[in-house]
Short mmCIF file of C-alpha atoms in Angstrom, two decimals:
data_model
loop_
_atom_site.label_atom_id
_atom_site.label_comp_id
_atom_site.label_asym_id
_atom_site.label_seq_id
_atom_site.Cartn_x
_atom_site.Cartn_y
_atom_site.Cartn_z
CA MET I 1 -3.15 18.97 1.78
CA GLU I 2 -6.10 19.39 -0.58
CA LYS I 3 -4.02 17.98 -3.44
CA THR I 4 -2.99 14.86 -1.49
CA ALA I 5 -4.49 11.39 -1.91
CA LEU I 6 -4.11 8.20 0.12
CA ILE I 7 -3.34 4.94 -1.67
CA LEU I 8 -3.85 1.81 0.44
CA VAL I 9 -2.19 -1.06 -1.38
CA ASP I 10 -3.25 -4.71 -0.96
CA VAL I 11 -4.23 -4.76 2.71
CA GLN I 12 -5.99 -8.07 2.05
CA ASN I 13 -6.81 -11.12 4.13
CA ASP I 14 -4.25 -13.48 2.55
CA TYR I 15 -1.51 -11.41 4.22
CA PHE I 16 -2.93 -11.91 7.72
CA PRO I 17 -2.83 -14.88 10.12
CA ASN I 18 -4.42 -17.96 8.52
CA GLY I 19 -4.01 -16.39 5.07
CA ARG I 20 -2.07 -17.99 2.24
CA MET I 21 0.87 -15.52 2.45
CA GLU I 22 1.13 -14.25 6.03
CA LEU I 23 3.44 -11.27 6.38
CA PHE I 24 5.42 -10.01 9.37
CA GLU I 25 3.15 -8.20 11.85
CA PRO I 26 0.37 -7.42 9.36
CA ASN I 27 -2.00 -6.24 12.10
CA ARG I 28 0.48 -3.57 13.23
CA ALA I 29 0.80 -2.29 9.68
CA ALA I 30 -2.98 -2.39 9.14
CA ASN I 31 -3.65 -0.52 12.39
CA ASN I 32 -1.28 2.26 11.31
CA ALA I 33 -2.91 2.31 7.87
CA ARG I 34 -6.29 2.68 9.59
CA LYS I 35 -5.04 5.81 11.40
CA LEU I 36 -4.20 7.34 8.04
CA LEU I 37 -7.49 6.21 6.54
CA ASN I 38 -9.45 7.79 9.39
CA PHE I 39 -7.57 11.07 8.96
CA PHE I 40 -8.18 11.16 5.21
CA ARG I 41 -11.86 10.33 5.75
CA ASN I 42 -12.22 13.06 8.36
CA GLN I 43 -10.58 15.58 6.03
CA ASN I 44 -12.72 14.41 3.07
CA MET I 45 -9.55 13.79 1.04
CA PRO I 46 -9.28 11.29 -1.84
CA ILE I 47 -8.79 7.65 -0.88
CA PHE I 48 -7.92 4.81 -3.23
CA HIS I 49 -8.12 1.20 -2.06
CA ILE I 50 -6.02 -1.12 -4.23
CA GLN I 51 -7.03 -4.78 -4.38
CA HIS I 52 -4.72 -7.33 -5.98
CA ILE I 53 -6.39 -10.31 -7.68
CA PHE I 54 -4.31 -12.69 -9.76
CA ASN I 55 -5.77 -13.84 -13.07
CA ASP I 56 -5.04 -17.46 -12.14
CA HIS I 57 -7.39 -19.55 -9.99
CA ASN I 58 -4.34 -21.63 -9.00
CA ALA I 59 -2.36 -18.63 -7.75
CA PRO I 60 -0.60 -19.25 -4.42
CA PHE I 61 -2.46 -16.28 -2.90
CA PHE I 62 -4.99 -13.64 -4.05
CA ALA I 63 -6.71 -16.24 -6.20
CA PRO I 64 -10.04 -15.09 -7.68
CA GLY I 65 -13.10 -15.96 -5.63
CA THR I 66 -11.24 -16.62 -2.38
CA GLU I 67 -11.64 -14.93 1.00
CA GLY I 68 -7.97 -13.98 0.75
CA ILE I 69 -8.65 -11.25 -1.82
CA THR I 70 -11.01 -9.41 0.55
CA ILE I 71 -9.70 -6.08 1.84
CA ASN I 72 -9.04 -6.58 5.55
CA GLU I 73 -11.62 -5.25 7.98
CA ALA I 74 -9.04 -2.91 9.54
CA VAL I 75 -9.17 -0.72 6.42
CA ALA I 76 -12.36 -1.92 4.75
CA PRO I 77 -13.67 0.60 2.23
CA LEU I 78 -16.82 2.52 3.01
CA GLU I 79 -19.55 2.77 0.42
CA GLY I 80 -18.51 5.29 -2.19
CA GLU I 81 -14.76 4.93 -1.62
CA THR I 82 -12.80 3.97 -4.71
CA ILE I 83 -11.59 0.38 -5.05
CA ILE I 84 -9.21 -0.32 -7.91
CA GLN I 85 -8.45 -3.93 -8.78
CA LYS I 86 -5.07 -4.81 -10.21
CA ASN I 87 -3.29 -7.90 -11.49
CA TYR I 88 0.33 -6.73 -11.17
CA PRO I 89 2.57 -5.33 -8.40
CA ASN I 90 2.45 -1.79 -9.85
CA SER I 91 -0.92 -0.30 -8.89
CA PHE I 92 -0.84 1.90 -12.00
CA ARG I 93 -0.32 -0.89 -14.54
CA GLU I 94 -3.47 -1.55 -16.55
CA THR I 95 -5.70 0.20 -13.98
CA SER I 96 -7.55 3.50 -13.76
CA LEU I 97 -5.43 4.79 -10.85
CA LEU I 98 -3.45 7.37 -12.83
CA ASN I 99 -6.54 8.84 -14.48
CA GLN I 100 -8.46 8.94 -11.21
CA LEU I 101 -5.60 10.65 -9.37
CA ARG I 102 -5.36 13.25 -12.13
CA GLN I 103 -9.14 13.78 -12.13
CA ALA I 104 -8.95 14.41 -8.37
CA GLY I 105 -6.24 17.06 -8.95
CA THR I 106 -3.72 15.04 -6.96
CA GLU I 107 -0.12 16.22 -6.78
CA HIS I 108 1.06 14.26 -3.74
CA VAL I 109 0.34 10.63 -2.87
CA VAL I 110 0.62 8.98 0.52
CA ILE I 111 1.20 5.25 0.09
CA CYS I 112 0.91 2.44 2.59
CA GLY I 113 0.07 -1.25 2.60
CA MET I 114 1.61 -4.52 1.61
CA MET I 115 4.24 -5.74 0.56
CA SER I 116 7.06 -3.23 1.09
CA HIS I 117 9.48 -4.97 -1.26
CA MET I 118 7.01 -5.56 -4.08
CA CYS I 119 3.77 -3.62 -4.55
CA ILE I 120 4.69 -0.65 -2.34
CA ASP I 121 8.04 -0.31 -4.08
CA ALA I 122 6.55 -0.67 -7.60
CA THR I 123 3.67 1.71 -6.88
CA ALA I 124 5.81 4.41 -5.23
CA ARG I 125 8.35 4.39 -8.04
CA ALA I 126 5.61 4.57 -10.68
CA ALA I 127 3.90 7.43 -8.84
CA VAL I 128 7.08 9.48 -8.92
CA ASP I 129 7.69 8.55 -12.56
CA TYR I 130 4.19 9.90 -13.33
CA GLY I 131 5.07 13.22 -11.65
CA PHE I 132 3.57 12.88 -8.17
CA THR I 133 5.47 13.64 -5.01
CA CYS I 134 5.30 10.65 -2.74
CA THR I 135 5.30 9.82 0.95
CA VAL I 136 5.51 6.21 2.08
CA ILE I 137 4.28 5.49 5.60
CA GLU I 138 6.80 2.87 6.60
CA ASP I 139 5.11 1.55 9.73
CA ALA I 140 1.90 1.04 7.75
CA CYS I 141 3.76 -1.35 5.43
CA THR I 142 5.26 -4.79 5.91
CA SER I 143 6.94 -7.70 4.10
CA PRO I 144 7.64 -11.41 4.63
CA ASP I 145 10.96 -13.10 5.21
CA LEU I 146 12.71 -13.75 1.89
CA SER I 147 15.41 -16.14 0.77
CA PHE I 148 18.32 -15.36 -1.54
CA ARG I 149 21.40 -17.47 -2.31
CA GLY I 150 20.37 -19.93 0.34
CA ARG I 151 20.24 -17.23 2.99
CA ASN I 152 17.14 -16.25 4.95
CA ILE I 153 16.55 -12.48 5.03
CA GLN I 154 14.37 -11.34 7.92
CA ALA I 155 11.21 -9.40 7.05
CA THR I 156 12.37 -6.39 9.05
CA ASP I 157 15.60 -6.27 7.01
CA VAL I 158 13.70 -6.64 3.73
CA HIS I 159 11.38 -3.80 4.76
CA ASP I 160 14.19 -1.53 5.97
CA VAL I 161 16.26 -1.98 2.81
CA PHE I 162 13.33 -1.08 0.57
CA MET I 163 12.39 1.93 2.70
CA ALA I 164 16.02 3.09 2.60
CA ALA I 165 16.11 2.70 -1.18
CA LEU I 166 12.80 4.52 -1.72
CA GLY I 167 13.87 7.24 0.70
CA SER I 168 17.11 7.90 -1.15
CA LEU I 169 15.46 9.33 -4.29
CA TYR I 170 11.79 8.46 -4.65
CA ALA I 171 9.81 9.21 -1.53
CA THR I 172 9.71 10.83 1.84
CA ILE I 173 9.60 8.03 4.41
CA GLU I 174 7.51 8.75 7.51
CA THR I 175 5.85 6.92 10.35
CA ALA I 176 2.08 7.25 10.64
CA THR I 177 2.40 9.33 13.82
CA ALA I 178 4.96 11.72 12.34
CA TYR I 179 2.97 12.17 9.13
CA LEU I 180 -0.30 12.80 10.98
CA GLU I 181 1.32 15.30 13.36
CA LYS I 182 2.64 17.31 10.40
CA ALA I 183 -0.62 17.01 8.47
CA LYS I 184 -2.70 18.27 11.40
CA VAL I 185 -0.49 21.36 11.69
CA LYS I 186 -1.14 22.40 8.08
#
């Protein structure tokens, strides 16, 4: 466990009720992410908060200077915890995340946050490509409904498909409870 780090991706106000891009059950996902965050804090293990801010003031969400970019209070960083700002779905792209994980001696990353089909997927795949083993905490992630070919795809289906895809080759997929039970045994 000492070589494991938590990456909380984009748990930001725009994804919550009254935000510009409300996701499916964001509070449920954030509450599960908070359980992980509390465990990592109690174990004094590395924690990386990822904050997405678009470079465009006219962005549909996560626009610079808006309340929507604020990390949600459910997982708000404590003083001294690392916050890495990004401008792309992949949390490694043009950020210091890779270097900071390596400096911390990380071999395994635990990833949770928002959105399952975009930033979680991109970050988990990149983590594995960079040589980390990866666990995605599926019930600490969520997505919105999507539309394709004139068909509405429910958020739960979007989420499940991406978790199934990541679980086939890239990551171990766990619930927060299952992960924490195993972690406490070690």
